[in-house]
Short mmCIF file of C-alpha atoms in Angstrom, two decimals:
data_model
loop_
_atom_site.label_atom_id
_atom_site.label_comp_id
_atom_site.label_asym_id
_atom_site.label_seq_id
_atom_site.Cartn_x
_atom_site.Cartn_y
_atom_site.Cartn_z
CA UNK A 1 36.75 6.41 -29.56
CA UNK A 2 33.74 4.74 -28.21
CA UNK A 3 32.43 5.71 -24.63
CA UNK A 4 33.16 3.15 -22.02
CA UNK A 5 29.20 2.22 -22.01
CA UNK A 6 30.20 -0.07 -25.52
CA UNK A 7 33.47 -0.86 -24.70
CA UNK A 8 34.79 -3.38 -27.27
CA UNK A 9 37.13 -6.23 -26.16
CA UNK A 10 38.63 -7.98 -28.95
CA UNK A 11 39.38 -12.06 -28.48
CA UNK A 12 42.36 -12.39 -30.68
CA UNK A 13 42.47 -16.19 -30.41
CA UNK A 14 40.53 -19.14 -31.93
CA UNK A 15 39.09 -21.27 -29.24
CA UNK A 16 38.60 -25.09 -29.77
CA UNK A 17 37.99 -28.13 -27.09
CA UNK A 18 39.49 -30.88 -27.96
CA UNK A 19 36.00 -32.83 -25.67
CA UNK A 20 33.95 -31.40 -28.00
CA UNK A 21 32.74 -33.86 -30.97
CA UNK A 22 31.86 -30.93 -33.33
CA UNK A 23 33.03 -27.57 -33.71
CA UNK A 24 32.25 -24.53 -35.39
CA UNK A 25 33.65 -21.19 -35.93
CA UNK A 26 30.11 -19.37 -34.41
CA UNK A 27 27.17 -21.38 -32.56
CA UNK A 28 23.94 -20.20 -32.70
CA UNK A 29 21.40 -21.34 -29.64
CA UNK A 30 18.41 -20.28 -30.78
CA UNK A 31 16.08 -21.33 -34.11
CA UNK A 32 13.51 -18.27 -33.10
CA UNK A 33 13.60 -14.93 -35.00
CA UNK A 34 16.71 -13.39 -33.21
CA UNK A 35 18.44 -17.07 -34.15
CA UNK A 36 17.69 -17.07 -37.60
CA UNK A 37 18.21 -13.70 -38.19
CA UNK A 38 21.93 -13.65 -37.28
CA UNK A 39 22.48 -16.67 -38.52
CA UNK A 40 21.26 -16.50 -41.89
CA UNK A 41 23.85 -13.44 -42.15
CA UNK A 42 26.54 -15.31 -40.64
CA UNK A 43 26.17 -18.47 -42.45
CA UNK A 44 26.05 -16.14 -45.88
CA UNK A 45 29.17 -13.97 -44.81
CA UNK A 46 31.61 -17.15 -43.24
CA UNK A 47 30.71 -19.98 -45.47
CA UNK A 48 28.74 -23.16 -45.50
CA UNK A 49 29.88 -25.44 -42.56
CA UNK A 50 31.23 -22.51 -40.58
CA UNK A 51 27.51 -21.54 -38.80
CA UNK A 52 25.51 -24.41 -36.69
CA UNK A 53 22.43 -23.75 -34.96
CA UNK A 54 21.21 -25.40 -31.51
CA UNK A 55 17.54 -25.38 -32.06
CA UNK A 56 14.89 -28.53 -30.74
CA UNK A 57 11.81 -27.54 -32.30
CA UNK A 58 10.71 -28.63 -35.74
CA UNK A 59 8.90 -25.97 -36.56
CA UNK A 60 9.19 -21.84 -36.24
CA UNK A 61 6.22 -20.08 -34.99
CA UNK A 62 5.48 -16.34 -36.15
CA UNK A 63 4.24 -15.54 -32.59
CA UNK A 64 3.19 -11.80 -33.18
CA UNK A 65 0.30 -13.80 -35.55
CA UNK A 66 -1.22 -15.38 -32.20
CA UNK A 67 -3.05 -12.50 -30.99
CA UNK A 68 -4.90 -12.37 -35.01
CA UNK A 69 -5.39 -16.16 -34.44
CA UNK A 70 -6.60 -15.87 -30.96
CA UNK A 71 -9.89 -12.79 -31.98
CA UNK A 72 -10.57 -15.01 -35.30
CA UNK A 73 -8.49 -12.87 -37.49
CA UNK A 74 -6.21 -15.35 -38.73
CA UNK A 75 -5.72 -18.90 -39.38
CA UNK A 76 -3.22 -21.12 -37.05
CA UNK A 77 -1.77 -22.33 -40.82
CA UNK A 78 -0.43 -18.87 -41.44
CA UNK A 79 1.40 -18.62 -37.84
CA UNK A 80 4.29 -21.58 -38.59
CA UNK A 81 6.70 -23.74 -41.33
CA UNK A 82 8.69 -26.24 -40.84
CA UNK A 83 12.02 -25.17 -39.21
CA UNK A 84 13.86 -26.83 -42.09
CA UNK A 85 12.68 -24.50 -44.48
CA UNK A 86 12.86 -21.59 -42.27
CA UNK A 87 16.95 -22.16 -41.51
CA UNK A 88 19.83 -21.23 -43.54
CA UNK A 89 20.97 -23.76 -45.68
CA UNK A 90 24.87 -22.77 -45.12
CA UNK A 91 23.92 -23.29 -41.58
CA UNK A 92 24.03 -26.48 -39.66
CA UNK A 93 21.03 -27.35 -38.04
CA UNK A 94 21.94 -29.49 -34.42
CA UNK A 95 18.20 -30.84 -33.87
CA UNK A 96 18.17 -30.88 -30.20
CA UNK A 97 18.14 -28.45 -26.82
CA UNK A 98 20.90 -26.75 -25.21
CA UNK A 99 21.68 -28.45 -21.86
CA UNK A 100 24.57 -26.71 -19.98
CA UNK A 101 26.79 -23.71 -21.43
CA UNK A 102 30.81 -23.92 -20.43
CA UNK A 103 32.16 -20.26 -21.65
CA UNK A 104 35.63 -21.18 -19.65
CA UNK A 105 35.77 -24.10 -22.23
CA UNK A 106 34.04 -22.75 -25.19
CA UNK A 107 31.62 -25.32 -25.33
CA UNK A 108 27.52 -26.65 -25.28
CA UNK A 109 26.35 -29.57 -24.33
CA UNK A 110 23.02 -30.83 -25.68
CA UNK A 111 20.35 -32.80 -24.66
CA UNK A 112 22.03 -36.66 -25.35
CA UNK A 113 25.43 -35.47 -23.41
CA UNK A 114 27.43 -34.97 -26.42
CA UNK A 115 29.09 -31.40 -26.74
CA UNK A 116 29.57 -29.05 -29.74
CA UNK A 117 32.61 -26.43 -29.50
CA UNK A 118 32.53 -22.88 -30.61
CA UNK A 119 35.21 -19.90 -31.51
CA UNK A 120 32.12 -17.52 -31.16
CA UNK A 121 28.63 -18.14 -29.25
CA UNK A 122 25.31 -16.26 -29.49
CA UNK A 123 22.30 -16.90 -27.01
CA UNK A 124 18.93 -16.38 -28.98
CA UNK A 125 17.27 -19.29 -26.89
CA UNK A 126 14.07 -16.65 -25.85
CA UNK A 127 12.39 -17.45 -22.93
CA UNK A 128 10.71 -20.09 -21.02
CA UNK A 129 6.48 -19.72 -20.42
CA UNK A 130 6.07 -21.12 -17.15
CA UNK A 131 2.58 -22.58 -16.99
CA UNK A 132 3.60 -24.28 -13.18
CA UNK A 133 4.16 -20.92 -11.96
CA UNK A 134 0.50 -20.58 -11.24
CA UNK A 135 -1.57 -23.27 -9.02
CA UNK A 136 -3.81 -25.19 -11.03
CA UNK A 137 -2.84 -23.30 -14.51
CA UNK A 138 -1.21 -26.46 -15.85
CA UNK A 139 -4.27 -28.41 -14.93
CA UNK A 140 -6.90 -26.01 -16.36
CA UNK A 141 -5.26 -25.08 -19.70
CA UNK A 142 -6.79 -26.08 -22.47
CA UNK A 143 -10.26 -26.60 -20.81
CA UNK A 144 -12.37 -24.72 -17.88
CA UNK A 145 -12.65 -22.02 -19.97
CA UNK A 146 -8.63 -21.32 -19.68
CA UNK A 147 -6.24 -20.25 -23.00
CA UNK A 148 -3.44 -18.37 -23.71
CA UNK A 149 -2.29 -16.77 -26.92
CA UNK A 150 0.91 -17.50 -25.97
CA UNK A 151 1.58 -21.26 -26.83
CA UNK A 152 0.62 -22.83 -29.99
CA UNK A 153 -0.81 -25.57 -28.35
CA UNK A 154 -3.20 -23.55 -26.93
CA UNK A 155 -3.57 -20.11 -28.90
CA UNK A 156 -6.65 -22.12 -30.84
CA UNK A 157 -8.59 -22.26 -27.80
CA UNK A 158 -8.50 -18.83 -27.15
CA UNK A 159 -11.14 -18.02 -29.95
CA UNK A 160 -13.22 -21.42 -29.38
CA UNK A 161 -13.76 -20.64 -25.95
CA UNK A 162 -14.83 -16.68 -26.58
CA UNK A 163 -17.59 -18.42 -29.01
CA UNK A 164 -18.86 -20.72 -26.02
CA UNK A 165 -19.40 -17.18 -23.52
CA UNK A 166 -22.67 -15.63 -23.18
CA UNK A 167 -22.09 -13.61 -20.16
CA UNK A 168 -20.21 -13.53 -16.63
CA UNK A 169 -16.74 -12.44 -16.86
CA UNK A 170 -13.92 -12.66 -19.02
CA UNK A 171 -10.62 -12.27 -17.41
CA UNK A 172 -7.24 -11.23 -18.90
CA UNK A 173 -4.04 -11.50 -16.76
CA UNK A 174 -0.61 -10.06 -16.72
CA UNK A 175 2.18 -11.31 -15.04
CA UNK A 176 4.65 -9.77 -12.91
CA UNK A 177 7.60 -11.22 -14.56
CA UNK A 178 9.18 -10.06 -18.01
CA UNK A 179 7.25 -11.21 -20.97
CA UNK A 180 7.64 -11.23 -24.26
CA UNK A 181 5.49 -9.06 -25.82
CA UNK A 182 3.93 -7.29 -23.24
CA UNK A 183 1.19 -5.46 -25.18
CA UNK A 184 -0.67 -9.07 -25.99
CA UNK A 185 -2.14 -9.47 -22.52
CA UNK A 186 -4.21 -6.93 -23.28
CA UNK A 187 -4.45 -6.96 -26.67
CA UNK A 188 -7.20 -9.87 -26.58
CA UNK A 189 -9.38 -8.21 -24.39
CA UNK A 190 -9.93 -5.85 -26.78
CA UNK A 191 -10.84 -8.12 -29.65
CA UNK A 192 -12.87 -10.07 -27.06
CA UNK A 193 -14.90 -6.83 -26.28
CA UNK A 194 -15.55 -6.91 -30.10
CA UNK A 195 -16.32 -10.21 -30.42
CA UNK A 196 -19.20 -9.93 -27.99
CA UNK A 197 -20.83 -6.74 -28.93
CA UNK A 198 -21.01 -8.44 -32.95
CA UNK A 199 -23.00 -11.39 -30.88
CA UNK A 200 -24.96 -8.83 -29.04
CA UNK A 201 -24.03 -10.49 -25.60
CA UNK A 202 -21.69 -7.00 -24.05
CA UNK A 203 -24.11 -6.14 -21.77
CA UNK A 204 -24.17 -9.91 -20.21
CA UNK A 205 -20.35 -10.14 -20.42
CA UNK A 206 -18.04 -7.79 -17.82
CA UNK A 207 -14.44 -7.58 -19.52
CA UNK A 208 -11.82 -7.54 -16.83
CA UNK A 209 -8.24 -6.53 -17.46
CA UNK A 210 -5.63 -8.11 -14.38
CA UNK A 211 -2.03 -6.91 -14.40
CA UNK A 212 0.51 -7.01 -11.92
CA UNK A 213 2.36 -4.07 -13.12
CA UNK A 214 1.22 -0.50 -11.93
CA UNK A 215 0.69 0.92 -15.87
CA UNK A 216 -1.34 -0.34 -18.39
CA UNK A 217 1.32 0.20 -20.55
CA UNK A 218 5.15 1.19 -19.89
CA UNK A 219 5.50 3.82 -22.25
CA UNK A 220 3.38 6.95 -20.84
CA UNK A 221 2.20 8.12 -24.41
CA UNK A 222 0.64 4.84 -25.07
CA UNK A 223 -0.68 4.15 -21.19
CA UNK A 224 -2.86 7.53 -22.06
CA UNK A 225 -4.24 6.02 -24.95
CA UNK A 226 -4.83 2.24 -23.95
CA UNK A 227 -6.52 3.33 -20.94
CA UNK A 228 -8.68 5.82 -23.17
CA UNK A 229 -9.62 2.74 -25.26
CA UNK A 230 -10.36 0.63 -22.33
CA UNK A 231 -12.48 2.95 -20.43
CA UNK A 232 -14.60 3.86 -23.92
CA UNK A 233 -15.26 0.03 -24.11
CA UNK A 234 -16.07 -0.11 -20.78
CA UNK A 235 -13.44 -2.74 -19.87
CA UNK A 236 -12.27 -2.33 -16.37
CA UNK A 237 -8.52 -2.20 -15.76
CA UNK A 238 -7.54 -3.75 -12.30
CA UNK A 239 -3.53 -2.98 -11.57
CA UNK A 240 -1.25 -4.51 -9.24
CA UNK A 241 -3.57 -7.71 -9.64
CA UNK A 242 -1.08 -10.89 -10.11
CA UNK A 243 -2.92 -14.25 -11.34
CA UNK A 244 -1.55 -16.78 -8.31
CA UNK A 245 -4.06 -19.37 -8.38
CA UNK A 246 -6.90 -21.12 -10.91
CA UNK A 247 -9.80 -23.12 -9.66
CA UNK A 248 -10.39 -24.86 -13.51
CA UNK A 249 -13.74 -26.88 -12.43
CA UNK A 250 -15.22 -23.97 -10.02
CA UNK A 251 -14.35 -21.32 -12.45
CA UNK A 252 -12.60 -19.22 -10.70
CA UNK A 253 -9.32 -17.35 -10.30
CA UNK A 254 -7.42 -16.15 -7.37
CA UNK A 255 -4.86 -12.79 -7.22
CA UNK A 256 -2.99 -11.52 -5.05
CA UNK A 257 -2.99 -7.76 -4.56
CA UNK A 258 1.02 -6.54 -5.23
CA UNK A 259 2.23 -2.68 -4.37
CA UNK A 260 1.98 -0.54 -1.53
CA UNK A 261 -1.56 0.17 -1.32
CA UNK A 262 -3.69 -0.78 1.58
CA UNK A 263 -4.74 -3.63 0.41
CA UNK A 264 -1.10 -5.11 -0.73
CA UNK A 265 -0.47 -9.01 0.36
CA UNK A 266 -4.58 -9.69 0.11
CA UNK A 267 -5.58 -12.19 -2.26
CA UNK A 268 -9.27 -11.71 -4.39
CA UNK A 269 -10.82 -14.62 -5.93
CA UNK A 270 -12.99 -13.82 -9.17
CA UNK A 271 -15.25 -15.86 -10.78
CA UNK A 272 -14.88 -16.36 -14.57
CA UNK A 273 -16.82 -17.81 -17.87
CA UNK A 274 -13.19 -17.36 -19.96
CA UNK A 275 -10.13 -16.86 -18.83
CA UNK A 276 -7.08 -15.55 -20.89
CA UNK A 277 -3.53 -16.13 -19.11
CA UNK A 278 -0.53 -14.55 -19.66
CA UNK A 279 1.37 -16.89 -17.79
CA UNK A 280 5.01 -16.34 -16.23
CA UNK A 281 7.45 -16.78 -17.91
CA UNK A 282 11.87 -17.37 -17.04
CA UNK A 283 14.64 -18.02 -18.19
CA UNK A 284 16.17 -21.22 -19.42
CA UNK A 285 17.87 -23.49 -16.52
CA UNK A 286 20.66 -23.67 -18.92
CA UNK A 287 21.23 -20.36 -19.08
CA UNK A 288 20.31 -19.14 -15.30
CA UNK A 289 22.88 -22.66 -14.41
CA UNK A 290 25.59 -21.40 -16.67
CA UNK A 291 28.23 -18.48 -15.83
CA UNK A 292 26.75 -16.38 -18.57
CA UNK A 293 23.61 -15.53 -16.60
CA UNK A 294 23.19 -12.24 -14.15
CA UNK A 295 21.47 -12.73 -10.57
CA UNK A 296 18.24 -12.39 -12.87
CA UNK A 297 18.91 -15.75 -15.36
CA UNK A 298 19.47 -13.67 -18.31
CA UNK A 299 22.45 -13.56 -20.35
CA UNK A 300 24.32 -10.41 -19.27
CA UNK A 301 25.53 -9.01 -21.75
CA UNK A 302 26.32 -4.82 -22.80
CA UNK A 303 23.09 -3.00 -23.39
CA UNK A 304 24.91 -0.96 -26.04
CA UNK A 305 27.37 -3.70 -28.19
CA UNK A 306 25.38 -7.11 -26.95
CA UNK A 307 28.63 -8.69 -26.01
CA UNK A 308 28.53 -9.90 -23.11
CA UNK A 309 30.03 -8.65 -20.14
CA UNK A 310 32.87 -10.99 -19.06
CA UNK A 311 33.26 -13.14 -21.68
CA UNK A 312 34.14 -11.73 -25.18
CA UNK A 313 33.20 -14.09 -27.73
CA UNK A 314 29.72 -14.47 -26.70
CA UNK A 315 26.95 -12.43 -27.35
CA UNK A 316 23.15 -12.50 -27.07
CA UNK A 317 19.67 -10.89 -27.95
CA UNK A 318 16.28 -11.44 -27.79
CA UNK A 319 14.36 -12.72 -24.92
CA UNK A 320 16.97 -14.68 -23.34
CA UNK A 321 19.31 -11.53 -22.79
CA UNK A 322 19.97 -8.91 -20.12
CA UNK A 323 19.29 -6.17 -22.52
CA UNK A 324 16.83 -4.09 -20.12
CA UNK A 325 13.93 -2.84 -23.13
CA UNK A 326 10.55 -4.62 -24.20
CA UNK A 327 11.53 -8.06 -25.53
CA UNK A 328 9.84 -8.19 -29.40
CA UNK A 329 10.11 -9.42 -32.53
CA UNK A 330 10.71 -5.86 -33.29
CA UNK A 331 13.19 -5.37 -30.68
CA UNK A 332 15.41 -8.35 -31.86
CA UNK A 333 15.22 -7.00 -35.33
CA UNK A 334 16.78 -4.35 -34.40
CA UNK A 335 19.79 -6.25 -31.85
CA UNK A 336 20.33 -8.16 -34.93
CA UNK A 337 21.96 -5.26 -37.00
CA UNK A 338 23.86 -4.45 -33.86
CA UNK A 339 24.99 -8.25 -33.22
CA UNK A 340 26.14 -8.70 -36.98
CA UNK A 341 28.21 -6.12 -37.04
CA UNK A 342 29.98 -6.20 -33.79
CA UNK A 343 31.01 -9.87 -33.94
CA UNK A 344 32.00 -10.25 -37.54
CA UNK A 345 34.39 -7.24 -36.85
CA UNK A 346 35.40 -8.95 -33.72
CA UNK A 347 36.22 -12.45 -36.26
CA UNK A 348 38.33 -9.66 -38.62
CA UNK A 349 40.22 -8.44 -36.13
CA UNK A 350 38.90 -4.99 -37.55
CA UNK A 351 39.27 -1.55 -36.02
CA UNK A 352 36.02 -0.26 -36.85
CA UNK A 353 33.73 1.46 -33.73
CA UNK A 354 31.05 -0.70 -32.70
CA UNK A 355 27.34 -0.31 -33.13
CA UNK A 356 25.29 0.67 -30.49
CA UNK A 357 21.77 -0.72 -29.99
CA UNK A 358 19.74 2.05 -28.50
CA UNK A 359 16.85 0.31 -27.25
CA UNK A 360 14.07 0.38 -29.95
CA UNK A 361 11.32 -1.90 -29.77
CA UNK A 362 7.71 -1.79 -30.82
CA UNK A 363 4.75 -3.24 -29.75
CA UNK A 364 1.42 -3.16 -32.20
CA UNK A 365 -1.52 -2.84 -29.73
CA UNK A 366 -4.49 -4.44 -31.87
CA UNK A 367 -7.58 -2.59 -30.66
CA UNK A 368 -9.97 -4.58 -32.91
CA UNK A 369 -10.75 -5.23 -36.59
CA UNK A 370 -8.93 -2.60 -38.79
CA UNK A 371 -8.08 -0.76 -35.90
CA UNK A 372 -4.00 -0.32 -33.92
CA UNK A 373 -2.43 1.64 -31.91
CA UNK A 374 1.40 1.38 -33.40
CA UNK A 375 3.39 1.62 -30.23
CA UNK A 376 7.45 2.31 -30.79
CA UNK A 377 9.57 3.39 -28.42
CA UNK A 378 13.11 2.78 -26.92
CA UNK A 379 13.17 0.97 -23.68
CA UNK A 380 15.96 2.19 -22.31
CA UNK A 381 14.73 6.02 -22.75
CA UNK A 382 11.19 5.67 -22.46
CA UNK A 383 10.96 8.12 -25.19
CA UNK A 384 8.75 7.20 -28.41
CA UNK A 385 10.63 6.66 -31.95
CA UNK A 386 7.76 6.56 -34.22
CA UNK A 387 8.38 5.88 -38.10
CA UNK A 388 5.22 7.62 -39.39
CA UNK A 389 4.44 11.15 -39.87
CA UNK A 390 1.16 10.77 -37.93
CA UNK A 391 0.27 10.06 -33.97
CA UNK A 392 0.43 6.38 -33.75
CA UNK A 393 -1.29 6.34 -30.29
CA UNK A 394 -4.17 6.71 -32.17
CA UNK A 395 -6.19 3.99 -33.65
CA UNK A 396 -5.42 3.51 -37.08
CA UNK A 397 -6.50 1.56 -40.18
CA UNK A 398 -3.12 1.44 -41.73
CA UNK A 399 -1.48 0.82 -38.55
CA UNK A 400 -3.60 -2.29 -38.54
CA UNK A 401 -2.78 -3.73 -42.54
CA UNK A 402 0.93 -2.96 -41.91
CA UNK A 403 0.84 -5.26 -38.69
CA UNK A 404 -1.77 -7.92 -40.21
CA UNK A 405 -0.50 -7.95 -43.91
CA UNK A 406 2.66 -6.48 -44.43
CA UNK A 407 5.09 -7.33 -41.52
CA UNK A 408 4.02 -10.41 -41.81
CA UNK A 409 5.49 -10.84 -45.19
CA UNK A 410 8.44 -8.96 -44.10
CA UNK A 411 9.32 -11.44 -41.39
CA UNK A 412 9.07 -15.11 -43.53
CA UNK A 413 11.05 -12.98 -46.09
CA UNK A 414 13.18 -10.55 -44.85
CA UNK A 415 13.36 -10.94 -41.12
CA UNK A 416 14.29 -14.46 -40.97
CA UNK A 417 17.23 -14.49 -44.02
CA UNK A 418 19.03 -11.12 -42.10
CA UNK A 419 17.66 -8.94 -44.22
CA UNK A 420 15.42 -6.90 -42.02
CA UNK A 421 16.98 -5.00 -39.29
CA UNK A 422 14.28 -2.94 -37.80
CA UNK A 423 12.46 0.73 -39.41
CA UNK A 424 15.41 3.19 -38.89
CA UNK A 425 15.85 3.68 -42.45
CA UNK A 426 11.84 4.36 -43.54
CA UNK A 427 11.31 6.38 -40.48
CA UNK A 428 14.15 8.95 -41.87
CA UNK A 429 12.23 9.33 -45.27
CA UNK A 430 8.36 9.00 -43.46
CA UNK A 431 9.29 10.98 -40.37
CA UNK A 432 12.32 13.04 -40.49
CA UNK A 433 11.61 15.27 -37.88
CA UNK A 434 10.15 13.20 -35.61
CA UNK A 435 7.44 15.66 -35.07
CA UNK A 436 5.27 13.17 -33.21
#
């Protein structure tokens, strides 16, 4: 009998609208890896026809990559395929956005007002980067010495720009608002730091590290071992530090001070020769409009089964949900399994308990050229679940080839056709006892 964290609420009927101009048994928003990972399953289990997924973009982006392409690691080339090639081909593929979400009718509507209906629904839409959210981002970006590894239009600039410094500062923000993939804000500074000391320019260059959070890092085992890195590269880690404003032509960049401290509410401007933004980032107006959402945006769905909480034939994961760990790659790998199994016992009308997502995600902190600190935890404990045998707070060479090489491989050919659900099964053969 399942506790009532993961209680399971069957929907014995098969919903249909007869406004909708299409309908499918399960509707996928979402062509990111959380998307294609469920749907590639469910396509493969139910039958061609019987899967369609809402997706605008034309081509899938291996984000994790973006960081390798932003420190000169990798090329842009290896980061993205064509969506068409990346999606099922037992699933349908609805070439436009998501506009408004009905649950009480069962239905999406897209972009050109017509509306698709759905038995089952799953949210994978990730989340929105919200350049507008700082003053003057939108107008700097792309020029003024201003990238961000987070957008492909941008992630090339990051490593043209480091090329053009040859000293002042270079700045690296953190938002306050969930990201996706928190360690990369930080991540870059570090291969900046190596960048310039192979040019022989460190000494002209102060590396600056802004976050609005109070931790370098969430996870307390890996905060103790990021700010050892930072402090033997001599890059200076300012906290509590929110990006609110950039000055593109006068080089500059304005924070406000967040916390309790005696300086909260003040606002420091900081000159800068690059500047690296995380920006903020939200949730989809469809979503945050629809009656899915929670007061946050997010779809709020069960942190333990991914259904969601009032309406039992949808379910989410990834970015766009409630689901309160580190929002990865990694992280959806792992929701995935969970996801799969819960709704396709829900369409059987089978007894079996429900799987329980315990909050593992993972966030490879590159430290430089051969060198990672493999960071895996679950966010809802706080507690490390490491698959290796050895300390992965420490920087590591293999660490570093399994994140630049190898997952890589596993995400175009694993990840993406459902096949890949996460480490639990290597970390019971290469680290039994957890011992680290």
């Amino acid at each position: 009998m399942l506790a009532a964290r993961s209680v399971f609420r069957p929907c014995w009927a098969r919903f249909a609208s007869t406004a909708a101009s299409s309908s499918y048994k399960i509707v996928v928003i979402g062509g990111g890896a959380g998307g294609l990972a469920v749907s590639s399953t469910l396509s493969e289990k139910l039958g061609a026809g019987e899967v369609a997924v809402i997706e605008p973009a034309t081509r899938h982006y291996q984000q994790p990559l973006f960081t390798f392409v932003g420190g000169g690691l990798k090329s842009f080339n290896d980061t993205h395929r064509p969506m068409a090639d990346v999606i099922s081909p037992k699933a349908e593929w609805i070439n436009q956005a998501a506009a408004q979400v009905d649950p009480a009718a069962n239905t999406v509507t897209l972009a050109d007002g017509s509306t698709v209906a759905y038995d089952y629904l799953v949210v994978a839409a990730g989340i929105e980067l919200n350049f507008a959210g700082v003053k003057g981002l939108e107008a700097a970006i792309g020029k003024n010495g201003v990238a961000s590894n987070y957008s492909p239009q941008y992630v090339q600039n990051t490593y043209e720009f480091l090329q053009n410094v040859r000293q002042g500062n270079a700045l690296f923000t953190m938002p306050a608002t969930p990201v996706k993939c928190a360690g990369a804000p930080q991540k870059i500074a570090y291969l900046a730091d190596e960048l310039f000391r192979a040019k022989g320019i460190r000494n002209q260059v102060d590396v600056n590290y802004y976050t609005a959070l109070g931790k370098i890092f969430a996870i307390d085992k890996y905060a103790d071992a990021m700010n050892a890195v930072a402090k033997s590269r001599d890059i200076s880690v300012n906290l509590f530090h929110d990006l609110v404003a950039v000055d593109g032509p006068a080089k500059q960049a304005t924070f406000k001070i967040l916390g309790s401290g005696p300086r909260a509410g003040e606002s420091v401007t900081v000159p800068y020769e690059f500047l690296h933004v995380t920006p903020p980032m939200k949730p989809y107006d469809f979503i945050k409009r629809s009656a899915l959402a929670n007061a946050a945006g997010f779809v709020d769905v069960n942190q333990y089964t991914l259904q969601h909480s009032k309406f039992s034939n949808v379910y989410a994961l990834g970015d766009c949900s409630s689901l309160p760990t580190s929002k990865t790659a990694a992280a959806a790998a792992a929701q995935s399994r969970v996801l799969k199994h819960n709704l396709l016992s829900q369409i059987k009308g089978s007894s079996v308990p429900a799987l329980e997502y315990d909050g593992y995600t993972s966030c490879p902190l590159v430290t430089g050229k051969h060198k990672l600190v493999l960071a895996e935890f679950s966010g809802y404990t706080g507690t490390p679940q490491e698959t290796f045998f050895f300390n992965q707070a420490n920087e590591h060479a293999f660490s570093y080839w399994l994140t630049a090489d190898v997952l890589p491989a596993v995400y175009w050919n694993s990840m993406l056709k459902g096949t890949w659900n996460g480490p639990s099964a290597i970390r019971k053969v290469a680290n039994p006892t957890s011992a680290n």
